[in-house]
Short mmCIF file of C-alpha atoms (C1' of nucleotides) in Angstrom, two decimals:
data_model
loop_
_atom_site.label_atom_id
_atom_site.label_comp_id
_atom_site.label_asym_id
_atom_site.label_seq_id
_atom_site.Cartn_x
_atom_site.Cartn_y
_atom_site.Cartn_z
CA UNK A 1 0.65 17.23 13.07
CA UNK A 2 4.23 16.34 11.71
CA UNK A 3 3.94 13.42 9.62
CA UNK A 4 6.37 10.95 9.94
CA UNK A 5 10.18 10.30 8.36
CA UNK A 6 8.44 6.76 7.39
CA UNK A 7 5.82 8.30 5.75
CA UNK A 8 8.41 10.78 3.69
CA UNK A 9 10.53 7.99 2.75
CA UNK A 10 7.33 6.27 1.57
CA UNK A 11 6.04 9.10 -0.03
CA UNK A 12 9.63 9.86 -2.00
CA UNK A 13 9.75 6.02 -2.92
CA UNK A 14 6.37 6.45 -4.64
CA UNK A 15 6.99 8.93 -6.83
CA UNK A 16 10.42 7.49 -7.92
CA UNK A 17 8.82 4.19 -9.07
CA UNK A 18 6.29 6.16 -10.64
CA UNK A 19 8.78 8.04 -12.49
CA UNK A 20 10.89 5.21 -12.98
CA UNK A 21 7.77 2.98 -14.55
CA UNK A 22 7.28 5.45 -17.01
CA UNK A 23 11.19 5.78 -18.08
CA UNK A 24 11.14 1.92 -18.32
CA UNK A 25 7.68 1.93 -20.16
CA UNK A 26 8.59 -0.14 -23.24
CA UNK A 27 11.71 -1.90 -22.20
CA UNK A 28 10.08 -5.07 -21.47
CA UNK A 29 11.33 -5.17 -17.71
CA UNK A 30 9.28 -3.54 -14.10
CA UNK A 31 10.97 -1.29 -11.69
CA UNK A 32 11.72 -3.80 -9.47
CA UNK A 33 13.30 -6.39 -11.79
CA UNK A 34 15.79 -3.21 -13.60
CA UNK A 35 16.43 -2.08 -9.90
CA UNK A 36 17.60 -6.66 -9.66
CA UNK A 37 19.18 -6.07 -12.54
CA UNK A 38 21.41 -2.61 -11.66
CA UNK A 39 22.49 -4.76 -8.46
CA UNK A 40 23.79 -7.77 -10.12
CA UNK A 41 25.70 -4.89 -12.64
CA UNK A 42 27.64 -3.72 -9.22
CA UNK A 43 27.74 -7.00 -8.13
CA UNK A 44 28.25 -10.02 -10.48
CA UNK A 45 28.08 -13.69 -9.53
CA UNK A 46 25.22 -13.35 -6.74
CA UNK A 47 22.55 -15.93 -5.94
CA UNK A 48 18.95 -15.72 -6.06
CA UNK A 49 18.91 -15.94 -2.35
CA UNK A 50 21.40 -12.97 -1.49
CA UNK A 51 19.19 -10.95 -4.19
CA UNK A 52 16.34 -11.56 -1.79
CA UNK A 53 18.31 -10.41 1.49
CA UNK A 54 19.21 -7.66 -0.39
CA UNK A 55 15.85 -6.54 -0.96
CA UNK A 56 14.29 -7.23 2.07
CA UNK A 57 12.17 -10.14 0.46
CA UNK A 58 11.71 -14.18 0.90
CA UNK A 59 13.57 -16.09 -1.62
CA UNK A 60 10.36 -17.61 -3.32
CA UNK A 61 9.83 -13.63 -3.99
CA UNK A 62 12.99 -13.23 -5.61
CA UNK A 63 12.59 -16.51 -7.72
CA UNK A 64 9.44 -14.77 -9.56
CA UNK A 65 12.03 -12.28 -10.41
CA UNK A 66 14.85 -14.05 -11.44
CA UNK A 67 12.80 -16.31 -12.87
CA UNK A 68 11.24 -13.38 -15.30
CA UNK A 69 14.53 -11.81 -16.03
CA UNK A 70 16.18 -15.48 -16.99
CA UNK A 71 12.98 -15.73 -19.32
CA UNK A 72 14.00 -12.16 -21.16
CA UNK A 73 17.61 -13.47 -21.61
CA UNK A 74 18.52 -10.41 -19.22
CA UNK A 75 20.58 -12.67 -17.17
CA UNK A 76 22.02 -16.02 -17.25
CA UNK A 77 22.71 -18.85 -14.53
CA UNK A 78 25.47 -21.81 -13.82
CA UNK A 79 26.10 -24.15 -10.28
CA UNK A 80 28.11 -22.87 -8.28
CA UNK A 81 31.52 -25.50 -8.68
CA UNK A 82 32.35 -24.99 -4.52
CA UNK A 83 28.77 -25.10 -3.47
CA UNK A 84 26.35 -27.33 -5.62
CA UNK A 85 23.36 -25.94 -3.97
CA UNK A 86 24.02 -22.36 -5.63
CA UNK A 87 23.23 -20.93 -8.96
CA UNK A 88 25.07 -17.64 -9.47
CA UNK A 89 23.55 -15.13 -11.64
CA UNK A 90 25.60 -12.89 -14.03
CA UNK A 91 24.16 -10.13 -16.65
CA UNK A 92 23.91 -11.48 -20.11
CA UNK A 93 25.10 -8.69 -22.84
CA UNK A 94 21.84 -7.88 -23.61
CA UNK A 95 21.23 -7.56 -19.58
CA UNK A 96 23.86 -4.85 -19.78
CA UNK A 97 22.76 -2.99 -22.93
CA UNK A 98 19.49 -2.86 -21.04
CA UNK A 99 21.23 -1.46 -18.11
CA UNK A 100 23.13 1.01 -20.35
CA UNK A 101 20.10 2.04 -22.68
CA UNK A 102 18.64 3.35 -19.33
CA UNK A 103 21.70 4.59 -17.26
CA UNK A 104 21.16 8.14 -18.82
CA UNK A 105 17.75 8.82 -18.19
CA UNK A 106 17.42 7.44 -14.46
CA UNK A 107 20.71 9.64 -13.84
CA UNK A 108 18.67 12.51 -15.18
CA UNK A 109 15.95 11.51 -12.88
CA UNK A 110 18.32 11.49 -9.81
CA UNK A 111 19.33 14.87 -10.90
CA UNK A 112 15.85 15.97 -11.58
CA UNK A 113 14.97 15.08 -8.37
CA UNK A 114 17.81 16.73 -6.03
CA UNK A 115 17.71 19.77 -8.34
CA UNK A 116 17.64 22.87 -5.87
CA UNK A 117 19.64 20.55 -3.44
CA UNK A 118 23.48 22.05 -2.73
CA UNK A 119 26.00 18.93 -3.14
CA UNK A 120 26.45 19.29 0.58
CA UNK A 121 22.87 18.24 1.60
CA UNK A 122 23.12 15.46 -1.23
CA UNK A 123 26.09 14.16 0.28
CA UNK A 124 23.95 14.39 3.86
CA UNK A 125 21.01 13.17 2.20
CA UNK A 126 22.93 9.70 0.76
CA UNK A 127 25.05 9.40 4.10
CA UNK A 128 21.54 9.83 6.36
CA UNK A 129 19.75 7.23 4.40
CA UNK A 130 22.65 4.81 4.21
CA UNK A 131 22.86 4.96 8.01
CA UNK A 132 19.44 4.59 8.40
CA UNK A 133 19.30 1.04 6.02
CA UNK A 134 22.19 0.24 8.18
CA UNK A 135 20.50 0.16 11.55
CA UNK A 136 17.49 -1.56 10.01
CA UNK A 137 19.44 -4.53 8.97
CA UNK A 138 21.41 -4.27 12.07
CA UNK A 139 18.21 -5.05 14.31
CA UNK A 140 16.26 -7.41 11.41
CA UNK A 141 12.52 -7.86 11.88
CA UNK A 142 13.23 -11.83 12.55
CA UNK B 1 31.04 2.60 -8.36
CA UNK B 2 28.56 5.15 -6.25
CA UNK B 3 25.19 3.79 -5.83
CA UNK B 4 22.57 6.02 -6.69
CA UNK B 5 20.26 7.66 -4.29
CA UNK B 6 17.39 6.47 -6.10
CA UNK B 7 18.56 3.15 -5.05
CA UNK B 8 19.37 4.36 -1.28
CA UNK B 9 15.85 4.98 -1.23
CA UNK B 10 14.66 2.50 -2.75
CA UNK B 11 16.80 0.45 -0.22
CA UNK B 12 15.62 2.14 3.19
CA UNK B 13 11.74 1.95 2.48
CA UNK B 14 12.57 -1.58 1.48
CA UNK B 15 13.95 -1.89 4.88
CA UNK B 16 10.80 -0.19 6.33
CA UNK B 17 7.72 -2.06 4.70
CA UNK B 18 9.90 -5.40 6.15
CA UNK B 19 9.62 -4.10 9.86
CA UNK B 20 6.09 -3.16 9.15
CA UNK B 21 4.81 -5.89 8.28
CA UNK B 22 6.27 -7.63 10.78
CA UNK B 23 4.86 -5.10 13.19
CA UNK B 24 1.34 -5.03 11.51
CA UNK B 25 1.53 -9.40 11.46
CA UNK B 26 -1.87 -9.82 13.48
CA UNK B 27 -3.27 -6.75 13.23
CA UNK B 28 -5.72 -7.69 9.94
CA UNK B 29 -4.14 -4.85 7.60
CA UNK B 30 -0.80 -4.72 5.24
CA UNK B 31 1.65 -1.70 5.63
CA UNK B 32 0.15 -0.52 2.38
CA UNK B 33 -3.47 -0.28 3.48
CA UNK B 34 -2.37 0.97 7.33
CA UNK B 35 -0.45 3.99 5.49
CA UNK B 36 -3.57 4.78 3.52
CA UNK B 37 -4.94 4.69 7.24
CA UNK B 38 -2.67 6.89 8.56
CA UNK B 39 -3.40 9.09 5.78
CA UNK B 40 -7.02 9.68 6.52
CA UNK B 41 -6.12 10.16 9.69
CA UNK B 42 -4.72 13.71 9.53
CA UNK B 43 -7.03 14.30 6.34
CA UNK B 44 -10.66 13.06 7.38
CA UNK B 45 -12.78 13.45 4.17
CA UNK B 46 -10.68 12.61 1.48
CA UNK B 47 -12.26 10.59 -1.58
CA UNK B 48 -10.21 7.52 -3.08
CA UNK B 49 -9.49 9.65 -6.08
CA UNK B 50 -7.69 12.26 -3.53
CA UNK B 51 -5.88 8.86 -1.95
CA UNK B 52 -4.55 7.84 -5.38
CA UNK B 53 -2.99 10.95 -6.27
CA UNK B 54 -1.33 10.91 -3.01
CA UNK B 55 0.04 7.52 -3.35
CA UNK B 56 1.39 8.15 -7.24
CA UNK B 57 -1.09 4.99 -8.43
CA UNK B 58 -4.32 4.77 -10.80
CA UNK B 59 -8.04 5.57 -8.86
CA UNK B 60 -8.55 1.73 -9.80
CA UNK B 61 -5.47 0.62 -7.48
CA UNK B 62 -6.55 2.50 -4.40
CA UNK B 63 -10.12 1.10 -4.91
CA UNK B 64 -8.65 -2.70 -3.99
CA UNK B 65 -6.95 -0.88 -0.59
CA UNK B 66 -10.50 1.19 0.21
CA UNK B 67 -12.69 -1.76 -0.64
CA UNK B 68 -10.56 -4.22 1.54
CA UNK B 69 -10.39 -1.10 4.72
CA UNK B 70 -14.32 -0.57 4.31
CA UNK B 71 -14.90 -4.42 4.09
CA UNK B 72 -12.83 -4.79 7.88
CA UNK B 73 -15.20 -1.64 8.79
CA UNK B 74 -11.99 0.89 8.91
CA UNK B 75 -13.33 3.46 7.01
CA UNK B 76 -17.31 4.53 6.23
CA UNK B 77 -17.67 6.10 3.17
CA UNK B 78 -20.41 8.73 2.41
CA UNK B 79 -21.90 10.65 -0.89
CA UNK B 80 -20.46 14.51 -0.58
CA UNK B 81 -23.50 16.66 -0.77
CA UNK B 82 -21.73 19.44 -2.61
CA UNK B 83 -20.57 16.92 -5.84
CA UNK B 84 -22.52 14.06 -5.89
CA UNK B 85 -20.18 12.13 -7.99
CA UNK B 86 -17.18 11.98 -4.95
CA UNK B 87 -17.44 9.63 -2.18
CA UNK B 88 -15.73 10.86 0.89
CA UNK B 89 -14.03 8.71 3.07
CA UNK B 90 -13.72 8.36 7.03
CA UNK B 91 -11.87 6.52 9.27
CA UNK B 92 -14.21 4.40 11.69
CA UNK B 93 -14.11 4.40 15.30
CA UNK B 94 -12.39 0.79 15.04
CA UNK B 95 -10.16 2.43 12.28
CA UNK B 96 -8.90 5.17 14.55
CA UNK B 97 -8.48 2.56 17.13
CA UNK B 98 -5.78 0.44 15.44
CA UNK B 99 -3.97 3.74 14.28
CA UNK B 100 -3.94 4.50 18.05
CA UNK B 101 -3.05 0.89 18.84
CA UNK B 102 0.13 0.69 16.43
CA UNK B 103 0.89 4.34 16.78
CA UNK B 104 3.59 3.44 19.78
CA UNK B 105 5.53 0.32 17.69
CA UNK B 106 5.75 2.96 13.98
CA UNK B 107 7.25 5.38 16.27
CA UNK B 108 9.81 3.44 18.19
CA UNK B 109 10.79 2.03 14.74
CA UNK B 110 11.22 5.49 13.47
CA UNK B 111 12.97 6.51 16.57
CA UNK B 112 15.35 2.97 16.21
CA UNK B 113 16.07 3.69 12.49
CA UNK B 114 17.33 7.29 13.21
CA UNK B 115 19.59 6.07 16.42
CA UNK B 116 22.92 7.77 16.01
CA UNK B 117 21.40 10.93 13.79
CA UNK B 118 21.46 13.82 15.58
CA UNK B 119 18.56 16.50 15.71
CA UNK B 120 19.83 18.65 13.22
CA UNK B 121 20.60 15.70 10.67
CA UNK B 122 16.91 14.08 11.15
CA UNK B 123 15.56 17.18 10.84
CA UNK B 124 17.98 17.96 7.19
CA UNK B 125 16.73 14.33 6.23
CA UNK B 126 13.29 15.58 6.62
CA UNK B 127 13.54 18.16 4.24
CA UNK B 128 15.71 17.09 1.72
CA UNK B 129 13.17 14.24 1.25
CA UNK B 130 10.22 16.61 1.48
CA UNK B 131 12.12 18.72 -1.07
CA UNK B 132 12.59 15.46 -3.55
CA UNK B 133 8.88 14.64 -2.96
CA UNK B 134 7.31 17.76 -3.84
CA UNK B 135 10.36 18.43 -7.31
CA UNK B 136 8.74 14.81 -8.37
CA UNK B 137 5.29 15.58 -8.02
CA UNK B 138 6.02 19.06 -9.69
CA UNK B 139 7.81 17.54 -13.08
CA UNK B 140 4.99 14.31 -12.73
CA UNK B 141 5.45 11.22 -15.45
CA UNK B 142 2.57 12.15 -17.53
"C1'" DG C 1 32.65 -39.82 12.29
"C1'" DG C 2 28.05 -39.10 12.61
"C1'" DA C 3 23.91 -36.71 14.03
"C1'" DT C 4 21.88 -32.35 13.80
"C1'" DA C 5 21.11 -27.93 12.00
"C1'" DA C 6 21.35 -24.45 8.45
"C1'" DT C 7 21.17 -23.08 3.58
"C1'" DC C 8 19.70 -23.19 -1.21
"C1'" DA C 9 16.53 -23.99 -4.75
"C1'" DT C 10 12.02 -25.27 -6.02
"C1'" DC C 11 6.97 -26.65 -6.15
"C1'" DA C 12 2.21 -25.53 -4.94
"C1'" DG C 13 -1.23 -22.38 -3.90
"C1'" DG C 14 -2.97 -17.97 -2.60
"C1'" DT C 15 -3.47 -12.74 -1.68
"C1'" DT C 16 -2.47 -8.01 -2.45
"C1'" DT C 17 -1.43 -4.44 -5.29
"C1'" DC C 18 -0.78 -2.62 -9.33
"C1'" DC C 19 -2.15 -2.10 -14.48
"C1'" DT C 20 -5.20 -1.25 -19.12
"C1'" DG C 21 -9.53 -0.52 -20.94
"C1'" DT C 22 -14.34 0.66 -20.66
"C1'" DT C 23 -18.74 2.80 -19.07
"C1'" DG C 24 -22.11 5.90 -16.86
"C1'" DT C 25 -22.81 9.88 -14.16
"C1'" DT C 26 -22.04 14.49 -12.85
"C1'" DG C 27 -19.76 18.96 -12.71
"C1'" DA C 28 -17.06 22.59 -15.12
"C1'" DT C 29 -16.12 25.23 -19.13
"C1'" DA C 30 -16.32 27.49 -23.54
"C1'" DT D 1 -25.99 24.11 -24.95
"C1'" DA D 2 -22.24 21.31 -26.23
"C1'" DT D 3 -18.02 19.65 -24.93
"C1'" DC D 4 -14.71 18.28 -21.83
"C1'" DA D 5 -12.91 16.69 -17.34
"C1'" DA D 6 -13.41 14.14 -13.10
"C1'" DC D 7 -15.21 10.40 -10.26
"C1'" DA D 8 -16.54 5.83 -9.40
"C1'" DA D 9 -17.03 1.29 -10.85
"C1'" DC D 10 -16.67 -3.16 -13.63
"C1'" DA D 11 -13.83 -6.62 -16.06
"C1'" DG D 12 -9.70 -8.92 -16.69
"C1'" DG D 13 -4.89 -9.70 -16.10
"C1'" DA D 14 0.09 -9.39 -14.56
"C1'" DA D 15 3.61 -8.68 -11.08
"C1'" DA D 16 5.27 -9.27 -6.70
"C1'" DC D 17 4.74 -10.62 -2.46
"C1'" DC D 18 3.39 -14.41 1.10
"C1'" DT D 19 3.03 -19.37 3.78
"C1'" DG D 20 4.11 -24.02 3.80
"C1'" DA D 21 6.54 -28.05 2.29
"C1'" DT D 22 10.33 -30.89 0.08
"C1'" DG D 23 14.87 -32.63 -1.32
"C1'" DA D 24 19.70 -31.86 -1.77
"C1'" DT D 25 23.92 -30.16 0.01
"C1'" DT D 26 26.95 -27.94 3.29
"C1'" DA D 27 28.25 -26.55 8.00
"C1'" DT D 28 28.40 -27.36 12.88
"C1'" DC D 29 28.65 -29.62 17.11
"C1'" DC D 30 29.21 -33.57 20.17
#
DNA sequence: GGATAATCATCAGGTTTCCTGTTGTTGATA
DNA sequence: TATCAACAACAGGAAACCTGATGATTATCC
């Protein structure tokens, strides 16, 4: 009985948060809030609410995140001056240090992880799952 | 800037756990305890020590998931005669009914998440992320 | 222009899923 | 036999999710 791509992904998810709690053991910050955190470094200036569609999550989610990361000085918040109702949320430096104390050893993970891979199935690999997030969000649960 | 395939993962299962819980609303279980479901499902016997390991969390974790599945009558659990100290676990005839109930949904969301992959690439995607599974569980955090 | 709808942030309260730490029992090993 | 490893379980706590509700602001439609 073939188990299922759901179940692989799962299964391949697992043990990179496992892997990824222990690299972040001692830097004061979870899996999921560095993973908030490595977003915000692509993208800068993002509400708490497009961090939650992002992640598949409800906003009141997200604010136990942000919330946690504001607390740690990771990240810092101001109004929005052409929508009132928004708070965008930039890195602080120490938000970044954090990000760059850690770059090196999740890369190594990544590598660790496709060793035995050629770059061509990599390439396949990060082009098949990027479709597949695609059509998910394409047809959204609600 | 290239975003990681630790993130692309991270993204897509994201993506899945949403449209499983919204498939699962109503059906009395979470997407975590229905995988640990499907689980014993093509392993009958396993003990919740067997169920962590395969999940990458502590014994104590999967106890909260067993004792929830045996307390909706799921899953029977019984002493193994051979080593007294294990406690093998089965799914219940109600147990293998929901598995058989949601078994049509998991697959058409499988099927609608790899719409526009051909054969060849599901089948690539399929083992590059059984080959990432087992290089993680060979170099494991501790 | 004004009514209606959508969006954002937030409060309250609750559940699930993870953790550390500890203990007692039993099986495996040296 | 003595030691060590594995399993299950108890206690307690934190993180990350949820539903439901509210007020403020912006967007849309007649």
């Amino acid at each position: 009985m073939e188990p299922s791509l759901l179940y692989a992904i799962k299964q391949v998810e697992l043990a990179v948060r496992s892997h990824l709690d222990d690299i972040l053991k001692g830097s004061g910050v979870t899996a999921v809030q560095y993973t908030a955190l490595t977003v915000l470094h692509r993208r800068d200036g993002l509400t708490s609410a497009q961090l939650a569609r992002n992640s598949f999550v409800k906003t009141q989610s997200m604010a136990d995140i942000v919330t946690a990361l504001e607390k740690a000085r990771l990240i810092s918040r101001r109004r929005d001056p052409a929508d009132v109702r928004r708070i965008l949320i930039s890195l602080t430096d120490h938000g970044r240090d954090l990000i760059a104390q850690y770059d090196d050893p999740v890369r190594k993970l990544e590598a660790r992880m496709t060793d035995g891979l050629t770059a061509t199935q990599i390439r396949d690999l990060r082009h098949s799952l990027n479709h597949c997030r695609a059509t998910l969000s394409d047809h959204p649960p609600h």
